[in-house]
Short mmCIF file of C-alpha atoms (C1' of nucleotides) in Angstrom, two decimals:
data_model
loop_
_atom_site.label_atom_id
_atom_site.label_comp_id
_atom_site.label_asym_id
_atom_site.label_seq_id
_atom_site.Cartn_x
_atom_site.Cartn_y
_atom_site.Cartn_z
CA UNK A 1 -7.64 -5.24 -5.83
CA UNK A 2 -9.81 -4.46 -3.01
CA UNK A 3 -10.91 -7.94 -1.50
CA UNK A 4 -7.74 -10.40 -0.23
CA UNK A 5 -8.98 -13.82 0.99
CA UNK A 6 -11.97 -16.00 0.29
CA UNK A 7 -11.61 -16.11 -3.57
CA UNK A 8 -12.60 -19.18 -5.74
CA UNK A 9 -9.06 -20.64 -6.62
CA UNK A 10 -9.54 -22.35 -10.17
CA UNK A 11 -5.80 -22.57 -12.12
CA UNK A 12 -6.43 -22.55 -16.11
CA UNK A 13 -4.14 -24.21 -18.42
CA UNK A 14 -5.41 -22.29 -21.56
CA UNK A 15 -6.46 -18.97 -22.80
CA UNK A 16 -9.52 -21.20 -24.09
CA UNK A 17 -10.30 -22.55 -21.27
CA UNK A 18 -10.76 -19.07 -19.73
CA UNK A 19 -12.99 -18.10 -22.13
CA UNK A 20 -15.10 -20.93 -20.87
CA UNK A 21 -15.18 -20.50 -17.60
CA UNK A 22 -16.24 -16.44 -18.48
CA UNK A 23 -19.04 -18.01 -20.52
CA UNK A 24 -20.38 -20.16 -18.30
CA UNK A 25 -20.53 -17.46 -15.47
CA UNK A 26 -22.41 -15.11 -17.65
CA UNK A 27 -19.41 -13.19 -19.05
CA UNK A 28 -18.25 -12.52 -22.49
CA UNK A 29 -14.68 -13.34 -23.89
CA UNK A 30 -14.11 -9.81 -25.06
CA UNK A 31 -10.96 -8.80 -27.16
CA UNK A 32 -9.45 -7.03 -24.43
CA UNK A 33 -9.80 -9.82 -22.17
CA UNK A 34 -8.43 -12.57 -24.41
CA UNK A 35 -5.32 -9.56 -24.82
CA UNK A 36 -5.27 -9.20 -21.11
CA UNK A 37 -4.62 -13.21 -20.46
CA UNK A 38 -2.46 -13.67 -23.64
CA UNK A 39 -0.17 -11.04 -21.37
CA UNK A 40 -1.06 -12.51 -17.95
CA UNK A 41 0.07 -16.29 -20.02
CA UNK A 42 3.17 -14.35 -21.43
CA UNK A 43 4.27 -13.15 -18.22
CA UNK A 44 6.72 -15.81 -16.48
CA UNK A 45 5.62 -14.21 -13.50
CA UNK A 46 3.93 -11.43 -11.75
CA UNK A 47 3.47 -8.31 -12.98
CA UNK A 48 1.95 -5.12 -12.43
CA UNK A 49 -1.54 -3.43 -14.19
CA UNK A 50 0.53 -1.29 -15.82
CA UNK A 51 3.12 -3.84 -17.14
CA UNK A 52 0.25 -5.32 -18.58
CA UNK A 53 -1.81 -2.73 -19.97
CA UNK A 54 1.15 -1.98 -22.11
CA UNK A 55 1.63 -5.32 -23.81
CA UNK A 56 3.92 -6.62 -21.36
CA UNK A 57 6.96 -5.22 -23.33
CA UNK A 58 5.60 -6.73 -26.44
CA UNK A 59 4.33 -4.69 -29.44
CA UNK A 60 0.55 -5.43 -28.83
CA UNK A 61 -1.61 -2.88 -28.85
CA UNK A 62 -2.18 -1.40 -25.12
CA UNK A 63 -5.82 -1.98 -23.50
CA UNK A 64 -7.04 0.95 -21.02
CA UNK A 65 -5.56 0.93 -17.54
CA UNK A 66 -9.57 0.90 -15.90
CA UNK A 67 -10.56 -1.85 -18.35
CA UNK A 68 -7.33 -3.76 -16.90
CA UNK A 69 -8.01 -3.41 -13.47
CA UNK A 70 -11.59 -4.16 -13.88
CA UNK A 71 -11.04 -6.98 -15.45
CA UNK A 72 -8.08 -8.55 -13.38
CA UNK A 73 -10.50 -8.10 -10.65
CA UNK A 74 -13.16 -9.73 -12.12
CA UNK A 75 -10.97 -12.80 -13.55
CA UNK A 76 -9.88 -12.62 -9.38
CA UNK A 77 -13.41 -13.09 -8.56
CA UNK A 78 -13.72 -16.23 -10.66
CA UNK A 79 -10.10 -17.65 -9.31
CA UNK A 80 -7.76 -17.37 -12.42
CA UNK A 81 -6.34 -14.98 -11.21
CA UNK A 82 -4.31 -13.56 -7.91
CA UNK A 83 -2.24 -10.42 -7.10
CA UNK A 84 0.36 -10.07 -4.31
CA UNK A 85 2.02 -6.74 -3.17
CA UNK A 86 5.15 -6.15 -3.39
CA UNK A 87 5.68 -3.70 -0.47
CA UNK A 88 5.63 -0.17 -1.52
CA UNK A 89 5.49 -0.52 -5.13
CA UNK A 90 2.32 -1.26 -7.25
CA UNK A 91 0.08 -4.86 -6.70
CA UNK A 92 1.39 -7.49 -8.81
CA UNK A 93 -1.05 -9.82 -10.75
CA UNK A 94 0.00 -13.47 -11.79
CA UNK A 95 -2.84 -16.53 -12.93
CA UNK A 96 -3.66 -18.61 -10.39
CA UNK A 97 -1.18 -22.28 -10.41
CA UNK A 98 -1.51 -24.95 -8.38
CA UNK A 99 -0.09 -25.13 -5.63
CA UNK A 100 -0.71 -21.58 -5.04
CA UNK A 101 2.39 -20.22 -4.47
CA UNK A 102 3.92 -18.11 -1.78
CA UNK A 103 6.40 -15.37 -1.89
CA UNK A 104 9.55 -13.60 -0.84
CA UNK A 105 10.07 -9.86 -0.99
CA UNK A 106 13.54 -8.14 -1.44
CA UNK A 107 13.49 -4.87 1.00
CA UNK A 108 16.82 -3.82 -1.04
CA UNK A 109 16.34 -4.74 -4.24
CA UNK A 110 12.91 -5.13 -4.52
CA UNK A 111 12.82 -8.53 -6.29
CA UNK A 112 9.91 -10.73 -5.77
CA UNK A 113 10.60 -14.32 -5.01
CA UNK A 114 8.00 -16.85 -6.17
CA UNK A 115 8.19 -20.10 -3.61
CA UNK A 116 6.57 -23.41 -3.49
CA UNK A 117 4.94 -23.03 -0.93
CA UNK A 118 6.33 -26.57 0.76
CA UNK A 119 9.49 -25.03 1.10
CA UNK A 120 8.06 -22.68 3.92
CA UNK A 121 5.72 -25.09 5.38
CA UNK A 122 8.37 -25.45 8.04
CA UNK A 123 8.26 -22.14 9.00
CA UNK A 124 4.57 -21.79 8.43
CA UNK A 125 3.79 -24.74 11.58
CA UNK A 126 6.31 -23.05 13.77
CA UNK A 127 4.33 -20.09 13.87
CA UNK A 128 1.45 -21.48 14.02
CA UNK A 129 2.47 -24.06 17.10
CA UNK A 130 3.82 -20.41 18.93
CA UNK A 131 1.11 -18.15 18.07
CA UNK A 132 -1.65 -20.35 16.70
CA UNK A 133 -1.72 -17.81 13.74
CA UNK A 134 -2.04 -19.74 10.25
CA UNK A 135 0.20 -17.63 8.06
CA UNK A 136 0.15 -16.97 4.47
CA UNK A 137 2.39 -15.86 2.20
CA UNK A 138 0.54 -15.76 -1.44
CA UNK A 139 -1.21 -12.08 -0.77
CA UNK A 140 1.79 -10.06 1.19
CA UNK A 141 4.98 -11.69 0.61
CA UNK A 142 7.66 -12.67 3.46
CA UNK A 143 9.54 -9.59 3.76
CA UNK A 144 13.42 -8.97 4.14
CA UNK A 145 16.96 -9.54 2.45
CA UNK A 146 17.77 -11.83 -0.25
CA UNK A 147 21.00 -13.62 -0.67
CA UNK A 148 22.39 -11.68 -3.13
CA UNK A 149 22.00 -8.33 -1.53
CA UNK A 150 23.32 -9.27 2.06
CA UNK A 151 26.94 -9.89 0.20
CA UNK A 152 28.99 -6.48 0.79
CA UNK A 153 28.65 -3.30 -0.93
CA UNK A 154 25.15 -4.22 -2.55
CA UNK A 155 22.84 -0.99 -2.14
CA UNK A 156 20.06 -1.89 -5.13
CA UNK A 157 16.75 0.22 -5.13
CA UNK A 158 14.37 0.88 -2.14
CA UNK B 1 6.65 6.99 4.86
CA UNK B 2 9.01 6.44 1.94
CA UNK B 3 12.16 4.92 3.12
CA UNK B 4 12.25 1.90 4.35
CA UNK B 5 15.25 -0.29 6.19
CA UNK B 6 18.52 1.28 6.96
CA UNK B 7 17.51 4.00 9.26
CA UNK B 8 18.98 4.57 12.68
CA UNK B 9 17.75 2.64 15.30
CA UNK B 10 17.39 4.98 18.69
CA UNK B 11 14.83 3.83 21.53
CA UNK B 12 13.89 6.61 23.92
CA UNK B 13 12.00 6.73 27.16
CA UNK B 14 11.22 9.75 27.57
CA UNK B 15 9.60 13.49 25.84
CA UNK B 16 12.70 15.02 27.16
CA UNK B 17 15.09 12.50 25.96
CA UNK B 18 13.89 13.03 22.38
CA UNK B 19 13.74 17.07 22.84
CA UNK B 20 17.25 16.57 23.45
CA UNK B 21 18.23 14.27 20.37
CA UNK B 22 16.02 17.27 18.33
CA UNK B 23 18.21 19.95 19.67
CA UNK B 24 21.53 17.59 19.49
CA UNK B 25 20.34 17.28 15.46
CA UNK B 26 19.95 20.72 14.90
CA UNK B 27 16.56 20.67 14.87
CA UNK B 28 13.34 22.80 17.25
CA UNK B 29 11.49 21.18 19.70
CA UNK B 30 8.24 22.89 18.56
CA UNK B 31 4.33 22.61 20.31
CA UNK B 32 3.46 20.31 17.42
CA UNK B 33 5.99 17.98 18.18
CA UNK B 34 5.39 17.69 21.87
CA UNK B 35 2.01 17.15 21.34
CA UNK B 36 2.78 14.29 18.49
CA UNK B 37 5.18 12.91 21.08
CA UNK B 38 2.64 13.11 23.71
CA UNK B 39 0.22 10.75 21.70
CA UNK B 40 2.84 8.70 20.86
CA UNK B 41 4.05 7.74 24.46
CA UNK B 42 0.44 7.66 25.13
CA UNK B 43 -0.67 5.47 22.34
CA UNK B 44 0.14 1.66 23.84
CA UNK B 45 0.96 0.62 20.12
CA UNK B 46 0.85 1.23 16.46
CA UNK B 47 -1.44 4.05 15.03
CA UNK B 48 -2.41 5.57 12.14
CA UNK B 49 -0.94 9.28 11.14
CA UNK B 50 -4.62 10.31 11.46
CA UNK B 51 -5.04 8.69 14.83
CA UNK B 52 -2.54 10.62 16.50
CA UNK B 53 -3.35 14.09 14.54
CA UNK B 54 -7.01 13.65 15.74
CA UNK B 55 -5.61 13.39 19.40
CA UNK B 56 -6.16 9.91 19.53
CA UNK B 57 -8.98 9.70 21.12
CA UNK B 58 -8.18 12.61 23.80
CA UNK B 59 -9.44 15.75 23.53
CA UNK B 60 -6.31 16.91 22.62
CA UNK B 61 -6.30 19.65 19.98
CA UNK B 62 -5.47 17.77 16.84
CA UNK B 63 -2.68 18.84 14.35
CA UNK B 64 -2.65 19.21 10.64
CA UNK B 65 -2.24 15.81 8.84
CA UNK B 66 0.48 16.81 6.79
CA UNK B 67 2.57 17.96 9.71
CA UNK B 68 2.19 14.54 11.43
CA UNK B 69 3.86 12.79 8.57
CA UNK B 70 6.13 14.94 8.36
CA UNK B 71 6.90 14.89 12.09
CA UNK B 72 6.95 11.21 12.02
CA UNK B 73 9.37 10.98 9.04
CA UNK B 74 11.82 12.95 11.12
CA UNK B 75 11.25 10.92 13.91
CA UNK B 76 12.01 8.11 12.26
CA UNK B 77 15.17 9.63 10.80
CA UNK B 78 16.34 10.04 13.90
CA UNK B 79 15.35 6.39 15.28
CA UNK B 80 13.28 7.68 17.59
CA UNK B 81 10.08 6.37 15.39
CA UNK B 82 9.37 3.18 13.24
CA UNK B 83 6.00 2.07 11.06
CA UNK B 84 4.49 -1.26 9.99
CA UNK B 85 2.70 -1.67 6.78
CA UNK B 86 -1.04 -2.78 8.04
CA UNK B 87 -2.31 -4.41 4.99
CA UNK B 88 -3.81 -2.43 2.62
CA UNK B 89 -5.07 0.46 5.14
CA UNK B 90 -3.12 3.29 6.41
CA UNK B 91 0.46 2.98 7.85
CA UNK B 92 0.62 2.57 11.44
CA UNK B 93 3.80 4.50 14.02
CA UNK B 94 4.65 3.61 16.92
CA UNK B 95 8.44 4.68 18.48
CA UNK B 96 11.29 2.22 18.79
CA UNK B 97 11.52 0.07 21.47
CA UNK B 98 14.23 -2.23 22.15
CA UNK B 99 13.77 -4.74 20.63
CA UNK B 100 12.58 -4.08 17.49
CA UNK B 101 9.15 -5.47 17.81
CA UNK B 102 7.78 -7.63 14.57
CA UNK B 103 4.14 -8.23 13.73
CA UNK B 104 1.60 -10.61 12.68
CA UNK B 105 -1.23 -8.56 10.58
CA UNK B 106 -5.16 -10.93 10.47
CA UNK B 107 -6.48 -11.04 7.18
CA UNK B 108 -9.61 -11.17 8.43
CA UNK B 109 -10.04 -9.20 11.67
CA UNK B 110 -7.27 -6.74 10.54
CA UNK B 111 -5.94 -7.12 13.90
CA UNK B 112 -2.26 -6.37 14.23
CA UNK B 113 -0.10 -7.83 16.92
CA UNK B 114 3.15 -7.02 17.82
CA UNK B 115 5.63 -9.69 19.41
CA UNK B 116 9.11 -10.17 20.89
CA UNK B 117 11.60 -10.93 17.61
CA UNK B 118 12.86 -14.09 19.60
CA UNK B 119 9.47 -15.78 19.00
CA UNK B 120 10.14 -15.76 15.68
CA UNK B 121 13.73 -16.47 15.51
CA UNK B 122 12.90 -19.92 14.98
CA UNK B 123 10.71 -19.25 11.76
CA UNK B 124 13.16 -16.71 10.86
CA UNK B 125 16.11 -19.10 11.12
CA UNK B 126 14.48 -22.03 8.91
CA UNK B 127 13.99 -19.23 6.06
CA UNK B 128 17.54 -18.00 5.97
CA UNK B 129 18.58 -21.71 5.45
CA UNK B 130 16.27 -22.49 2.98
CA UNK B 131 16.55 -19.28 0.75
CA UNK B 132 19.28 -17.79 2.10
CA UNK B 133 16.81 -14.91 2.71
CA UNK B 134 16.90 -12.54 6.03
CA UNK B 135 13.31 -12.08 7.01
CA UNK B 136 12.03 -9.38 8.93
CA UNK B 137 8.59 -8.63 9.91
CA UNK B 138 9.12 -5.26 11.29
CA UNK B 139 8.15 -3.38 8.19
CA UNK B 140 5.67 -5.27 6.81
CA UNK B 141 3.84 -7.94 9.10
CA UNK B 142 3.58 -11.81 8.99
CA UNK B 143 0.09 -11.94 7.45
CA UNK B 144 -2.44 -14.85 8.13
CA UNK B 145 -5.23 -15.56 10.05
CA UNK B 146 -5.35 -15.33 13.43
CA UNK B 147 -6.51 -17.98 15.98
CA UNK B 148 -9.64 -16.37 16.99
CA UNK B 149 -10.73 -15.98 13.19
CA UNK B 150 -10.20 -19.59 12.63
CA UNK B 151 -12.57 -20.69 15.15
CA UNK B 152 -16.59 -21.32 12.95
CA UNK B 153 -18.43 -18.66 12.24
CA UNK B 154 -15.69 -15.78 12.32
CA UNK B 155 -16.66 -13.01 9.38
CA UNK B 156 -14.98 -10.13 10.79
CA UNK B 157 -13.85 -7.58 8.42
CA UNK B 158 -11.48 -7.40 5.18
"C1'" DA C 1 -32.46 -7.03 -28.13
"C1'" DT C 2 -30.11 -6.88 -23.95
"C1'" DA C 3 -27.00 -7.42 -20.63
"C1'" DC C 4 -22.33 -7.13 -20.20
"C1'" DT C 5 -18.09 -4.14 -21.46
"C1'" DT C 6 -15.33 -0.40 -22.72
"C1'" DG C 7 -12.91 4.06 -22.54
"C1'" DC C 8 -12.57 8.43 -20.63
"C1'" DA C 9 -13.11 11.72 -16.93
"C1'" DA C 10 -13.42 12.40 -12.37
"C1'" DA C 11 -13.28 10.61 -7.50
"C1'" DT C 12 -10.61 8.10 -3.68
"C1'" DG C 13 -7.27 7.38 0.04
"C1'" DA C 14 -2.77 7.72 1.72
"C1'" DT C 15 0.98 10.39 1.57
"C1'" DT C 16 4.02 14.08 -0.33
"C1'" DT C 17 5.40 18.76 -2.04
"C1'" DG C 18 5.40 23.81 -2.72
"C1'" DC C 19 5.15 27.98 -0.51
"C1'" DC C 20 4.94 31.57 2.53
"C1'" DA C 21 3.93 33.02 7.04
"C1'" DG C 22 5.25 31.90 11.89
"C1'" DT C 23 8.49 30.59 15.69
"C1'" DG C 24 12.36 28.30 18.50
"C1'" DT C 25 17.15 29.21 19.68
"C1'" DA D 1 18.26 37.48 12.95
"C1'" DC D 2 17.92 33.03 10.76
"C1'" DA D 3 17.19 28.58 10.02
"C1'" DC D 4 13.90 25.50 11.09
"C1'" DT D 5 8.58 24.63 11.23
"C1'" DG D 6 3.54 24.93 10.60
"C1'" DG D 7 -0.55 25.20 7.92
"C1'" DC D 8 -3.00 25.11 3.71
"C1'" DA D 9 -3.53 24.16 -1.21
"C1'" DA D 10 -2.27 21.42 -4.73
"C1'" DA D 11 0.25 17.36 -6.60
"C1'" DT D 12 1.25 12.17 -6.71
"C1'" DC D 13 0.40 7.15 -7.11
"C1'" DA D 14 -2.26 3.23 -7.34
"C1'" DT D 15 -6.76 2.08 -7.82
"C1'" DT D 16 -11.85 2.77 -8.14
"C1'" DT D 17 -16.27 4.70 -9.77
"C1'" DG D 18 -19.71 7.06 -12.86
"C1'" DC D 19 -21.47 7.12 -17.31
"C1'" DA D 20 -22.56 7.16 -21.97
"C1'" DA D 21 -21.32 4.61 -26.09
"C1'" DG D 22 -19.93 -0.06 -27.97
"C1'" DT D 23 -20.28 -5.22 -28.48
"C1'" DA D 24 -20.77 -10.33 -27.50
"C1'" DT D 25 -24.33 -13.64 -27.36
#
DNA sequence: ATACTTGCAAATGATTTGCCAGTGT
DNA sequence: ACACTGGCAAATCATTTGCAAGTAT
């Protein structure tokens, strides 16, 4: 999970087309890889190495944590894949969709928040017009209270 | 570094001022924690646990690590300390100051800058009414790219 | 056949915990 | 005196690296 930023960004509608893209940049479309992106597909949303590397709550045999970490990074490297982090906790990995979307961290209950990533372009310019700083919020998530837990007597996780 | 949000909030100007809040808490205003005070008034922002054990930068005689943090964590149970989330490196501390400063974190430079909460109210305001969501960037930074690493030819770091 | 991959053990980096000796009040 | 601290070793957590054995093309 090491590099943030300048990463290829290439959304994949299929598990096949994966495999191509692999192919084409010299890679193979190993068994654990096709497991690893039947979870990633699976997943309705982010989730963490270790989610994964255990089927992703279903009964599918669990890869090796390395050999998932590895190979998130690598699928990274070729843009089908991005991870966020989700403050304390453990990085989050999701396939890459277009628009890329941003997101919204729960301090309280820890919830992560995926956005589209018009709905903080507002919010984006005004920062930008008063610091001239471009913000991003795909690789650390806005961070703060969600709805639900600023109603009274909500004291969730973290 | 664990918790997070709902710790006290209690700015101080002073050494004395927090030897006072020690002793008021029950607790001894030892050598090591003059000396971490000492690089903390000294310090003109955020730094890293091992920053301020290694003297930052004076030739201070530099405490044990695992002191620090646990120095700092009572600090900050007590209000008198706070710490940002810099990105993937190490957490940086800094003590309260009235305000509560919030920060913008560059991707690429890994500069962090700290700024006066109102000039983000704006930004701040547009997110609560579009997600209901209260967002803070005291704990963990707006990240982005700041305007010198926009400008051409700007490789710095992460 | 060969380069790319895997699994397992061991290393990292940041931070925390256990423990016992040392010290502020 | 006694409870609160300090230092040092060892543990944690998430993630990475080294390597020898396995496999896709």
């Amino acid at each position: 999970m090491t590099r943030a930023a300048h990463t290829p960004f290439a959304p994949v509608a299929s598990i096949d087309e994966v495999a191509g893209l692999l192919r084409r940049a010299g890679g193979r479309f190993s068994a654990a890889r096709r497991l690893l992106l039947e979870a990633l597909f699976a997943a309705d949303g982010p989730a963490s190495a270790e989610q994964i590397a255990s089927g992703l709550g279903g009964r599918g045999l669990e890869a090796d944590l390395t050999s998932v970490y590895r190979n998130l990074e690598y699928l990274e490297e070729l843009g089908v894949v991005r991870h966020v982090h989700a403050g304390h906790g453990a990085g989050l990995y999701a396939l890459s969709r277009a628009p890329e979307r941003e997101y919204l961290l729960c301090d309280a209950c820890g919830t992560v928040t995926s956005v589209h990533p018009e709905r903080l372009a507002a919010a984006r310019e005004l920062i930008q017009a008063e610091f001239g700083f471009a913000a991003r919020f795909t690789h650390f998530p806005v961070s703060g209270v969600c709805a639900a837990c600023r109603e009274p007597g909500c004291q969730d996780r973290a």
